[in-house]
Amino acid sequence: MTQRRILVVEDERAIREMVCFNLGRAGYHVSPAADAREARASIADQRPDLVLMDWMLPDISGLELTRQLKRDPETKEIPVIMLTARGEEDDRVAGLDGGADDYVVKPFAARELLARIRAALPRREAADAEVVSAGTLKLDSASHQVSAGSVEVGLGPTEYRLLEFFMRHPDRVYSRAQLLDRVWGGNVYVEERTVDVHIRRLRKALTPTGHHSFIRTVRGAGYRFSVGTS
């Protein structure tokens, strides 16, 4: 089985080497980068399966580099996990709004980081590899594509997993805690507000085709995916 490739973008050498060592020991193929320039060169050379991104880089910020990656059709689907000492709630939300799929605050435990990586990596196997439909919205788990009629819907990896869960479990209300457990995984520690950020991002992606209304907010309870009008 081919190793999953992870790009570690971190300007502090000691942290970069520590993260690379732990990832290598866990069986990943690791590429290090000390700044945005090296990161871009590494991505151009061989596309990673996931990027670990330090916020504070010497040339441009990791947040700006993340925005650039998410705007580029060639790299927008690569999961990005921010690694940063900036642990305030506003910083976390800014990172997620900037396109990051997850946010890990330094210092962090290696086991937690590995759990978050496993949760963020696109699944290699095509489990339940059938097309799931909701009205004209279709999700093909074999090709990892979402379409609305003849229009392809571009989603980030977290939004894809969230939509897949919703489409496989329609017409039931799920709390934020339940969504974190079912979509992100029980071993990943993420704030509940993270769910709202990704729901907003998923709705935005579905808006052009009119399918954003399928995701209903149930006040005081959570979210429900439903095709009906009620």
Coordinates of C-alpha atoms in Angstrom, one line a residue:
M1 CA 0.0 0.0 0.0
T2 CA 1.3 3.4 -1.0
Q3 CA 2.3 5.6 1.9
R4 CA 0.3 8.8 2.6
R5 CA 2.3 11.9 1.9
I6 CA 2.3 14.7 4.4
L7 CA 3.9 18.1 4.0
V8 CA 5.0 19.8 7.2
V9 CA 5.4 23.6 6.8
E10 CA 7.1 24.8 10.0
D11 CA 9.9 27.4 10.3
E12 CA 11.1 26.3 13.7
R13 CA 13.6 23.5 13.0
A14 CA 13.2 21.7 16.3
I15 CA 9.4 21.5 16.0
R16 CA 9.7 20.6 12.3
E17 CA 12.1 17.7 13.0
M18 CA 10.0 16.5 15.9
V19 CA 6.8 16.4 13.9
C20 CA 8.5 14.8 10.9
F21 CA 10.1 12.1 13.2
N22 CA 6.7 11.2 14.8
L23 CA 4.9 11.1 11.4
G24 CA 7.6 9.0 9.9
R25 CA 7.5 6.6 12.8
A26 CA 3.7 6.4 12.2
G27 CA 4.2 5.2 8.7
Y28 CA 3.7 8.4 6.7
H29 CA 6.0 9.8 3.9
V30 CA 7.0 13.2 5.2
S31 CA 8.2 16.3 3.3
P32 CA 9.5 19.2 5.3
A33 CA 9.3 22.9 4.4
A34 CA 10.6 25.9 6.3
D35 CA 8.6 28.6 4.6
A36 CA 5.9 29.2 2.0
R37 CA 8.4 29.2 -0.9
E38 CA 9.6 25.7 0.0
A39 CA 6.1 24.5 0.6
R40 CA 4.9 25.6 -2.9
A41 CA 7.9 23.9 -4.5
S42 CA 7.2 20.7 -2.6
I43 CA 3.5 20.7 -3.6
A44 CA 4.5 21.3 -7.3
D45 CA 7.0 18.5 -7.1
Q46 CA 4.6 16.0 -5.6
R47 CA 1.1 16.7 -4.4
P48 CA 0.7 15.8 -0.7
D49 CA -2.3 14.0 0.8
L50 CA -2.3 16.5 3.7
V51 CA -0.5 19.7 4.8
L52 CA 0.4 20.6 8.4
M53 CA 0.7 24.4 8.3
D54 CA 2.4 26.7 10.9
W55 CA 0.6 30.0 11.1
M56 CA 3.8 32.1 11.6
L57 CA 6.1 31.7 8.6
P58 CA 9.0 34.0 7.7
D59 CA 7.8 35.0 4.2
I60 CA 4.0 35.0 4.2
S61 CA 1.7 33.7 7.0
G62 CA 0.5 30.1 7.0
L63 CA -3.0 31.4 7.0
E64 CA -2.5 33.3 3.7
L65 CA -0.8 30.3 2.1
T66 CA -3.8 28.2 3.2
R67 CA -6.1 30.7 1.5
Q68 CA -4.0 30.5 -1.7
L69 CA -4.1 26.7 -1.7
K70 CA -7.9 26.7 -1.2
R71 CA -8.4 29.2 -4.0
D72 CA -6.4 27.1 -6.5
P73 CA -8.4 24.3 -8.2
E74 CA -5.4 22.1 -8.3
T75 CA -4.9 22.2 -4.5
K76 CA -8.2 23.2 -2.9
E77 CA -9.1 19.6 -1.9
I78 CA -5.8 19.0 0.0
P79 CA -6.7 19.0 3.7
V80 CA -4.8 21.6 5.8
I81 CA -4.3 21.4 9.5
M82 CA -3.1 24.6 11.1
L83 CA -0.3 24.2 13.8
T84 CA 0.0 27.3 15.9
A85 CA 0.5 28.8 19.3
R86 CA -2.4 31.2 18.6
G87 CA -5.1 29.4 20.7
E88 CA -7.7 32.1 21.2
E89 CA -11.2 31.3 19.9
D90 CA -11.1 34.2 17.4
D91 CA -7.8 32.8 16.0
R92 CA -9.3 29.4 15.6
V93 CA -12.3 30.7 13.8
A94 CA -10.1 32.9 11.6
G95 CA -8.0 29.8 10.7
L96 CA -11.1 27.8 9.8
D97 CA -12.7 30.6 7.9
G98 CA -9.4 30.9 6.0
G99 CA -9.8 27.4 4.7
A100 CA -8.1 25.2 7.3
D101 CA -9.8 21.9 7.9
D102 CA -8.6 21.6 11.4
Y103 CA -6.7 23.7 14.0
V104 CA -4.1 22.3 16.5
V105 CA -2.7 24.5 19.2
K106 CA 0.9 24.2 20.3
P107 CA 2.1 22.5 22.4
F108 CA 0.3 19.4 21.3
A109 CA 0.6 15.7 22.0
A110 CA 1.8 13.5 19.2
R111 CA -1.1 11.1 19.7
E112 CA -3.6 13.9 19.3
L113 CA -2.0 15.2 16.2
L114 CA -1.9 11.7 14.6
A115 CA -5.7 11.3 15.5
R116 CA -6.5 14.6 13.8
I117 CA -4.5 13.6 10.7
R118 CA -6.3 10.3 10.4
A119 CA -9.6 12.1 10.7
A120 CA -8.7 14.7 8.1
L121 CA -7.1 12.4 5.5
P122 CA -9.5 11.5 2.6
R123 CA -10.4 7.9 2.9
R124 CA -8.4 5.7 0.5
E125 CA -11.0 2.9 0.3
A126 CA -14.3 3.2 -1.4
A127 CA -16.4 1.8 1.4
D128 CA -20.2 2.0 0.7
A129 CA -19.1 2.8 -2.9
E130 CA -22.5 3.7 -4.2
V131 CA -24.2 6.9 -5.3
V132 CA -26.4 8.5 -2.7
S133 CA -29.0 10.9 -3.9
A134 CA -31.2 13.6 -2.3
G135 CA -33.4 15.2 -5.0
T136 CA -31.0 16.2 -7.8
L137 CA -28.0 16.2 -5.4
K138 CA -25.8 13.1 -5.9
L139 CA -22.7 12.0 -4.0
D140 CA -20.5 9.2 -5.5
S141 CA -18.3 7.8 -2.7
A142 CA -16.3 5.8 -5.3
S143 CA -15.2 8.8 -7.3
H144 CA -15.4 11.2 -4.3
Q145 CA -17.5 13.6 -6.4
V146 CA -20.7 15.5 -5.6
S147 CA -23.0 16.8 -8.4
A148 CA -26.2 18.6 -8.8
G149 CA -27.7 17.6 -12.2
S150 CA -24.8 18.2 -14.6
V151 CA -23.0 20.7 -12.3
E152 CA -20.1 19.4 -10.2
V153 CA -20.1 20.7 -6.6
G154 CA -16.6 21.5 -5.3
L155 CA -16.2 20.6 -1.6
G156 CA -13.3 20.5 0.8
P157 CA -12.5 17.2 2.5
T158 CA -14.3 18.0 5.8
E159 CA -17.4 19.4 4.0
Y160 CA -17.5 16.3 1.8
R161 CA -17.5 14.0 4.9
L162 CA -20.1 16.2 6.5
L163 CA -22.4 16.1 3.5
E164 CA -21.9 12.3 3.1
F165 CA -22.9 11.7 6.7
F166 CA -26.0 13.9 6.3
M167 CA -27.0 12.3 3.0
R168 CA -26.7 8.8 4.5
H169 CA -28.6 9.9 7.7
P170 CA -31.4 12.2 6.4
D171 CA -34.4 13.6 8.4
R172 CA -32.8 13.3 11.8
V173 CA -31.5 16.0 14.1
Y174 CA -27.9 15.8 15.1
S175 CA -26.4 17.9 17.8
R176 CA -23.0 19.6 17.3
A177 CA -21.4 17.0 19.7
Q178 CA -22.9 14.1 17.8
L179 CA -21.6 15.5 14.5
L180 CA -18.2 15.9 15.9
D181 CA -18.2 12.3 17.1
R182 CA -19.6 10.9 13.9
V183 CA -17.8 13.0 11.3
W184 CA -14.6 14.1 13.0
G185 CA -14.2 11.0 15.2
G186 CA -14.5 10.4 18.9
N187 CA -10.7 10.6 19.5
V188 CA -10.4 14.1 18.0
Y189 CA -10.9 17.0 20.3
V190 CA -12.5 19.9 18.4
E191 CA -14.6 22.7 19.7
E192 CA -18.3 22.5 18.9
R193 CA -18.2 25.9 17.1
T194 CA -16.0 24.2 14.5
V195 CA -19.2 22.4 13.3
D196 CA -20.9 25.8 12.6
V197 CA -17.9 27.0 10.5
H198 CA -18.0 23.9 8.3
I199 CA -21.8 23.9 8.0
R200 CA -21.5 27.5 6.8
R201 CA -18.8 26.5 4.3
L202 CA -20.9 23.5 3.1
R203 CA -24.0 25.7 2.7
K204 CA -22.0 28.2 0.7
A205 CA -20.8 25.5 -1.7
L206 CA -24.4 24.2 -2.2
T207 CA -25.9 27.7 -2.7
P208 CA -25.3 28.1 -6.4
T209 CA -27.3 25.0 -7.1
G210 CA -30.0 25.8 -4.5
H211 CA -29.3 22.8 -2.3
H212 CA -28.2 24.8 0.7
S213 CA -31.7 24.7 2.1
F214 CA -31.4 20.9 2.6
I215 CA -29.3 21.6 5.7
R216 CA -31.7 22.9 8.3
T217 CA -30.8 24.6 11.6
V218 CA -32.9 23.2 14.4
R219 CA -32.8 25.9 17.1
G220 CA -31.5 24.7 20.4
A221 CA -30.9 21.2 19.0
G222 CA -28.5 21.1 16.1
Y223 CA -28.8 20.4 12.4
R224 CA -31.0 18.2 10.1
F225 CA -30.6 17.2 6.5
S226 CA -33.9 17.1 4.7
V227 CA -35.1 17.4 1.2
G228 CA -38.7 18.2 2.2
T229 CA -40.2 21.6 2.8
S230 CA -41.1 21.1 6.5

